[in-house]
Structure formats: C-alpha cells, structure tokens
Short mmCIF file of N, CA and C in Angstrom, two decimals:
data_model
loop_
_atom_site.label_atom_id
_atom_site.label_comp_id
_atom_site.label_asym_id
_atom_site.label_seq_id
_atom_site.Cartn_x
_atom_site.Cartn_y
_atom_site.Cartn_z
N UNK A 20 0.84 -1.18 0.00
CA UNK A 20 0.00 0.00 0.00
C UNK A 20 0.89 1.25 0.00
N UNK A 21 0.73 2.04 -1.02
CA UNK A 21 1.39 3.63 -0.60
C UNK A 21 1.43 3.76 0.29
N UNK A 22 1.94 5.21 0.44
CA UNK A 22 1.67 6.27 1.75
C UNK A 22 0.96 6.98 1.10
N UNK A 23 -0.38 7.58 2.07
CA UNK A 23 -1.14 8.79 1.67
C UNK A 23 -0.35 10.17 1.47
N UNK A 24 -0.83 10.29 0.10
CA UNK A 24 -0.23 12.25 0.13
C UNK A 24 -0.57 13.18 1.04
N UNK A 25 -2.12 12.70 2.02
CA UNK A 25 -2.50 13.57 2.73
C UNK A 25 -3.48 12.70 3.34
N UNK A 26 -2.98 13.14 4.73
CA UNK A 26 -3.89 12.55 6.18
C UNK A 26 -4.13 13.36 6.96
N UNK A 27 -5.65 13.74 6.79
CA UNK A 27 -5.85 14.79 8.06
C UNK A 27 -7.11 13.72 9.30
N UNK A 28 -6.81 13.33 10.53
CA UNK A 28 -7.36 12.75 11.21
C UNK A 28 -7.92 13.88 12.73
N UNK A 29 -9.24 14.18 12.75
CA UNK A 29 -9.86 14.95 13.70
C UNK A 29 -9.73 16.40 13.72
N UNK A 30 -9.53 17.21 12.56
CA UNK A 30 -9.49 18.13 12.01
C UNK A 30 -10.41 19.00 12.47
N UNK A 31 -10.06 20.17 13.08
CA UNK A 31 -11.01 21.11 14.22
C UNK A 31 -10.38 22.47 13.41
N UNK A 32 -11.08 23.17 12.69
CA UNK A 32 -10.67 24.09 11.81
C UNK A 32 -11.30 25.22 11.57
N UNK A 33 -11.49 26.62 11.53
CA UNK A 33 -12.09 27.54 11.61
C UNK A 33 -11.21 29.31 11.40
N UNK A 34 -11.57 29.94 11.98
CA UNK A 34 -11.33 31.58 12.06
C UNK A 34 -10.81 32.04 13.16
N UNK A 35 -11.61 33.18 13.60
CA UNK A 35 -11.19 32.87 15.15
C UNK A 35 -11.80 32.32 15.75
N UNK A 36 -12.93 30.95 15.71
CA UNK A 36 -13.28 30.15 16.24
C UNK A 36 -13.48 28.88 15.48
N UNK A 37 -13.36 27.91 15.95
CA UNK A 37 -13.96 26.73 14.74
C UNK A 37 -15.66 26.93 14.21
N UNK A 38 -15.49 26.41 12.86
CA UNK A 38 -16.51 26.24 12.28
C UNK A 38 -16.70 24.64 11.15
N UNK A 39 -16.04 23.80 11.40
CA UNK A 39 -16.38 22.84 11.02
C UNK A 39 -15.22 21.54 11.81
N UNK A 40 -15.67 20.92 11.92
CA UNK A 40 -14.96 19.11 12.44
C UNK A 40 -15.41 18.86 13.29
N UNK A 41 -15.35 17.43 13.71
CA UNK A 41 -14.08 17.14 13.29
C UNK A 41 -14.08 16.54 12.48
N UNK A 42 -13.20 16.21 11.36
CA UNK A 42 -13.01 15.40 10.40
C UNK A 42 -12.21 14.62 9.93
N UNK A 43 -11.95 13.17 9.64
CA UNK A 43 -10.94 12.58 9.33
C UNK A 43 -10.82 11.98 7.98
N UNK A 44 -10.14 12.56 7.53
CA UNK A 44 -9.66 11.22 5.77
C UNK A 44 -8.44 11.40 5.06
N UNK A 45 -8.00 10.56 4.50
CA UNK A 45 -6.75 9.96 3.43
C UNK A 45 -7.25 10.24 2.07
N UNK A 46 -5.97 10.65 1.31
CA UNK A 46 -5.65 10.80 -0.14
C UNK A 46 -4.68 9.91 -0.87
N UNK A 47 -4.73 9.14 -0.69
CA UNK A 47 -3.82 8.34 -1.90
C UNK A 47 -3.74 8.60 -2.80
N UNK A 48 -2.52 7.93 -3.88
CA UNK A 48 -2.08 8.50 -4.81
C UNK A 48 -2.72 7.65 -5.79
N UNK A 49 -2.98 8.33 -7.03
CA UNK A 49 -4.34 8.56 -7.74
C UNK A 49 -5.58 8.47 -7.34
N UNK A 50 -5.83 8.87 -6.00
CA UNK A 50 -7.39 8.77 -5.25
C UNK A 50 -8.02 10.79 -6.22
N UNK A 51 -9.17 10.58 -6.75
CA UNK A 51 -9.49 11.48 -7.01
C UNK A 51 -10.20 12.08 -5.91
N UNK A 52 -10.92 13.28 -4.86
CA UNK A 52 -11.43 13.45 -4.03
C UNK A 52 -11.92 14.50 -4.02
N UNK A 53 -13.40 14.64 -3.54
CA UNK A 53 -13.99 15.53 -3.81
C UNK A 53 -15.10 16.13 -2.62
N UNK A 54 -15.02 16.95 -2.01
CA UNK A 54 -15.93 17.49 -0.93
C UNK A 54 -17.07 18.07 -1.09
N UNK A 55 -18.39 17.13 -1.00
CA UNK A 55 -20.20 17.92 -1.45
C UNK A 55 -20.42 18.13 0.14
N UNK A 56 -20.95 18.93 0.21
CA UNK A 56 -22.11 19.63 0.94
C UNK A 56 -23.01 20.88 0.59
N UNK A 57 -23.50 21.49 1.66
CA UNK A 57 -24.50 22.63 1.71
C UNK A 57 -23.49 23.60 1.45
N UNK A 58 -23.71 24.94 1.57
CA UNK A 58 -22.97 25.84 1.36
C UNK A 58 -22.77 26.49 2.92
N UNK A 59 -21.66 26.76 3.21
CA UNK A 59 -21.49 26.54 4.70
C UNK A 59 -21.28 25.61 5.60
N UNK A 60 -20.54 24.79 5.06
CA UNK A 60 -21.01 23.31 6.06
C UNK A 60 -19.05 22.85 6.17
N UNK A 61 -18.32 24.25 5.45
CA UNK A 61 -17.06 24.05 6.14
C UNK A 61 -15.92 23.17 4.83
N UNK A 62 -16.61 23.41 3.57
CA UNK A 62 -15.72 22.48 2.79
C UNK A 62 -14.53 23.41 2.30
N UNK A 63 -14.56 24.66 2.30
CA UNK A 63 -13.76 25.90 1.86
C UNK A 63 -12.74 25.29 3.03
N UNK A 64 -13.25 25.91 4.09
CA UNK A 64 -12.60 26.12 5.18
C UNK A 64 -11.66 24.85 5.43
N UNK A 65 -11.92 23.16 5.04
CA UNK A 65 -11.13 22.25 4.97
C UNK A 65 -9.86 22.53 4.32
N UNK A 66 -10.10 23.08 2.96
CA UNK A 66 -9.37 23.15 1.90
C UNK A 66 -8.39 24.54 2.52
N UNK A 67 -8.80 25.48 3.29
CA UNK A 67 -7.66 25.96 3.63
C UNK A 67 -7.16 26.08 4.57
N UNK A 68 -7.31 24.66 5.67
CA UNK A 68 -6.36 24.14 6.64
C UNK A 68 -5.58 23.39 5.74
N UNK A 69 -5.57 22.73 4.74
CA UNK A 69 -4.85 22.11 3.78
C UNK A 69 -3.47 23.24 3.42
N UNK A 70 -3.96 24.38 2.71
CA UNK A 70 -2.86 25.31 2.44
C UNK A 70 -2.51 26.36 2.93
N UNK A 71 -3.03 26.52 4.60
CA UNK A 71 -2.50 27.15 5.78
C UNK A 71 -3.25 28.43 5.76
N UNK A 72 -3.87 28.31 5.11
CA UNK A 72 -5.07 29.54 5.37
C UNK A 72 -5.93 29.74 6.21
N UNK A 73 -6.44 28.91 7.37
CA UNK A 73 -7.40 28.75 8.06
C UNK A 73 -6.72 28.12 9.27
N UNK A 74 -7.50 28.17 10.25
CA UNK A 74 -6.53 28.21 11.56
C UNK A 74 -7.17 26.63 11.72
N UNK A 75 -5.93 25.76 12.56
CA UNK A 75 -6.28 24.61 12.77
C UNK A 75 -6.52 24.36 14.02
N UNK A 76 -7.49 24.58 14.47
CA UNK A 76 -7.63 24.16 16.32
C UNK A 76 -7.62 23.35 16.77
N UNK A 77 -7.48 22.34 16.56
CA UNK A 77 -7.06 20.46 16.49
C UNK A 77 -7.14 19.53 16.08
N UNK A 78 -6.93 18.56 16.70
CA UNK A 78 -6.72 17.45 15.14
C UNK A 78 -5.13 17.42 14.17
N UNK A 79 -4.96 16.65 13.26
CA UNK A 79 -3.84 16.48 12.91
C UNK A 79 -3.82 16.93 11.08
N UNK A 80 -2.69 17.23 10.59
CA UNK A 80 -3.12 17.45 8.96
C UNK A 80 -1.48 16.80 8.67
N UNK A 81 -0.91 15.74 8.02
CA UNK A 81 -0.08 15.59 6.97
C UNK A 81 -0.17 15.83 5.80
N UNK A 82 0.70 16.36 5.57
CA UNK A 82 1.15 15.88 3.59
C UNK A 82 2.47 15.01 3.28
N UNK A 83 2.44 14.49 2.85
CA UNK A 83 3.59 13.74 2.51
C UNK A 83 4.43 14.44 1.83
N UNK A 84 5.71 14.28 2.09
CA UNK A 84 6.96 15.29 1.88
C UNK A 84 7.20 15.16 0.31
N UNK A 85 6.86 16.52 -0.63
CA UNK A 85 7.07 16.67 -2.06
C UNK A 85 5.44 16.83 -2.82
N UNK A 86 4.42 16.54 -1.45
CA UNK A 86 3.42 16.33 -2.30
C UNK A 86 2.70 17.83 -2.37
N UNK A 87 2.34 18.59 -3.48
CA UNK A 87 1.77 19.94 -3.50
C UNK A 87 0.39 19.96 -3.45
N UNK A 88 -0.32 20.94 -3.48
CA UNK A 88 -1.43 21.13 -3.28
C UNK A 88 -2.07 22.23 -4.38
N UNK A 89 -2.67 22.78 -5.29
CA UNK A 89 -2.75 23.83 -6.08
C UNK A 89 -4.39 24.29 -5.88
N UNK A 90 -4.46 25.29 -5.63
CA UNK A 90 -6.26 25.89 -5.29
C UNK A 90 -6.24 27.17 -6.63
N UNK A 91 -7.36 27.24 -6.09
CA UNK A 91 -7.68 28.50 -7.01
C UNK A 91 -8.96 29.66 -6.55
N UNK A 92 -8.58 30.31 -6.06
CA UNK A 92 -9.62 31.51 -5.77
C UNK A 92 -11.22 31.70 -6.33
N UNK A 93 -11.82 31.66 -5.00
CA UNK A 93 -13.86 31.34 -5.36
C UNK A 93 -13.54 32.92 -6.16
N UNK A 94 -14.31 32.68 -7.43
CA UNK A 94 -15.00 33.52 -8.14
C UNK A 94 -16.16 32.84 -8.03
N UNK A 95 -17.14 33.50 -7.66
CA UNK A 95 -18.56 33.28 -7.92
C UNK A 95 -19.08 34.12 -8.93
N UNK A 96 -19.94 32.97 -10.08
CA UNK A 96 -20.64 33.57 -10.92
C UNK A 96 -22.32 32.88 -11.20
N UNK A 97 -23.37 34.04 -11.13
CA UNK A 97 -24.02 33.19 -11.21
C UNK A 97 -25.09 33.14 -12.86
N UNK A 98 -25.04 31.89 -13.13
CA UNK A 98 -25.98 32.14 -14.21
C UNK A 98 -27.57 31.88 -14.20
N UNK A 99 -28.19 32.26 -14.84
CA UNK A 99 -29.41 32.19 -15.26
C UNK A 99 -29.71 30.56 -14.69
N UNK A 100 -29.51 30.05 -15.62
CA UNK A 100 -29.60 28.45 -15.22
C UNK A 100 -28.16 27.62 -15.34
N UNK A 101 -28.06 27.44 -14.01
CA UNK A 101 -27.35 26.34 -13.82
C UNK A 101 -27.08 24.86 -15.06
N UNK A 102 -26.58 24.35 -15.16
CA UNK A 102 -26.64 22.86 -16.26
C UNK A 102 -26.58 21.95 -15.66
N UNK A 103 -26.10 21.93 -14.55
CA UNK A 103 -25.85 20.60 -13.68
C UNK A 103 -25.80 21.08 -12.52
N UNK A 104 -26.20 20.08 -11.31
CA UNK A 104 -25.65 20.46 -9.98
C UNK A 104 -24.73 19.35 -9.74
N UNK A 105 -23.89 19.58 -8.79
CA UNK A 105 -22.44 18.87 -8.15
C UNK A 105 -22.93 17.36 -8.06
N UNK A 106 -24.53 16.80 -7.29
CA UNK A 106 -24.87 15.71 -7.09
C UNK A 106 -25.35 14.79 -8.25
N UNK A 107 -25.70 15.84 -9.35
CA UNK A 107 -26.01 15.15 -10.63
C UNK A 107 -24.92 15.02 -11.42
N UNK A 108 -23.49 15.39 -11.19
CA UNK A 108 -22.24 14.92 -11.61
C UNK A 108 -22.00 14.07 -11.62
N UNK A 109 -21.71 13.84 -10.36
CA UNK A 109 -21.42 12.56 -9.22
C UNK A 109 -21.99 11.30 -9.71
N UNK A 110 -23.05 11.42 -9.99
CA UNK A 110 -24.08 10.46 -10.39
C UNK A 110 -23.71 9.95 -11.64
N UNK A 111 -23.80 11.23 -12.70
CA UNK A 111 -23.50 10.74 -14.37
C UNK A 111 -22.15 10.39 -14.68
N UNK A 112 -20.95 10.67 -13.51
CA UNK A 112 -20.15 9.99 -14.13
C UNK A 112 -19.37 8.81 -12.98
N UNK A 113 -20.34 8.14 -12.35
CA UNK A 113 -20.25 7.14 -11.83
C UNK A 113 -19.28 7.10 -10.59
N UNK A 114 -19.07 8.14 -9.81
CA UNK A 114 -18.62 8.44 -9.00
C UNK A 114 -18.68 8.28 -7.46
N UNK A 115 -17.98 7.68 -6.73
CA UNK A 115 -18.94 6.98 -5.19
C UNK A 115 -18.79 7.97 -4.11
N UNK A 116 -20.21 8.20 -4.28
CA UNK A 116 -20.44 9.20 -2.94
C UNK A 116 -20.81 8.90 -1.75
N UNK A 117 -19.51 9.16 -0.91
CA UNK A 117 -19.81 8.98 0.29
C UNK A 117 -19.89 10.29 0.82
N UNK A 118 -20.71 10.30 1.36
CA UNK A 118 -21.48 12.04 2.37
C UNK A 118 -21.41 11.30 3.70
N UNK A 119 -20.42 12.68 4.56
CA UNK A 119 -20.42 12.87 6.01
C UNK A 119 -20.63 13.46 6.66
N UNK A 120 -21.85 13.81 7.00
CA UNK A 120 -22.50 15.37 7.34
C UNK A 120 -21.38 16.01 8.69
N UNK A 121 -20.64 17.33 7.76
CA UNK A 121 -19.99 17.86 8.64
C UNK A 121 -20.52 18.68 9.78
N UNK A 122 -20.60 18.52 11.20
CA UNK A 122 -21.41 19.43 12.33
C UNK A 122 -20.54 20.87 12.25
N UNK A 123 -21.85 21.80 11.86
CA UNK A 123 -21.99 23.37 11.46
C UNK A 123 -21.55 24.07 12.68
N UNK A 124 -21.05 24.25 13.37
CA UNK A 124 -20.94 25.28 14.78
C UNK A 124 -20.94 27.14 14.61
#
C-alpha cells in the first residue's frame, strides 16, 4: 500500500473560532477526491487548513513530503440556469459518494 499524500485525522478548523470538524480522511495516490455539501457546512474552510489559510484548532493534517497542493480563488458567478448540480455529476459519471455530514458550529 502507498503512503497517503494527505492525512488529516480529527481536524477542528475555523477563524477565530472553529466552524467545522471534526473530520478525518486519506488521499492516496491517484485517489481522485472531492468534498459535497450545503454551502457553509465548512468544505472551503477544509481546503484551507490544507494550504494554511485557516486556523487549525485540532486534530492532525499531513502531507507527505514533495506532495503539492494547487487551489484556485472562489469567483462566484451566477448564471441564469445552472446545467448541472455537483450531485447530478457525481451520479452521471459514476462516482462513489460517500457524504459525512460535517457538524456546522
């Protein structure tokens, strides 16, 4: 078995206070991974305890040494009509969704 590129186990993450975890999961290498929820429910805020943007109040975060991370800044745009939503992706291209309802604080 590899080593995961990234292990974050009990992940307590927020501002100046937490707002989402705890949370635990692995990235292996070619694991594609993808975070659905509500809007607010803390998936931003995962993604930037990942690249040190967001304060980590406990819990643990690795990356495996060499492995990068690349984001890209929310532009929100909105259109008229949408074409797809995130769950009807998931769906059409056969994708296994596992949902862990993150607790909102």
């Amino acid at each position: 078995m590899k080593e995961a590129l990234l292990e974050i186990d009990g992940l307590i993450a927020g501002y100046a206070q937490p707002v989402v975890g705890p949370v635990s999961f692995s990235v292996a290498p070619g694991e594609i991974v993808g975070l659905a929820g509500p809007n607010g429910a803390g998936k931003s805020t995962i993604l930037g305890a990942v690249i040190g943007s967001t304060r980590v109040f406990s819990g643990s975060l690795r990356r495996r040494e060499g492995a990068r991370v690349a984001t890209q800044a929310q532009v929100p745009s909105r259109l008229s009509e949408m074409p797809i939503t995130g769950v009807a992706l998931l769906r059409i291209t056969g994708a296994d969704r596992h949902e862990t309802p993150l607790p909102v604080k």
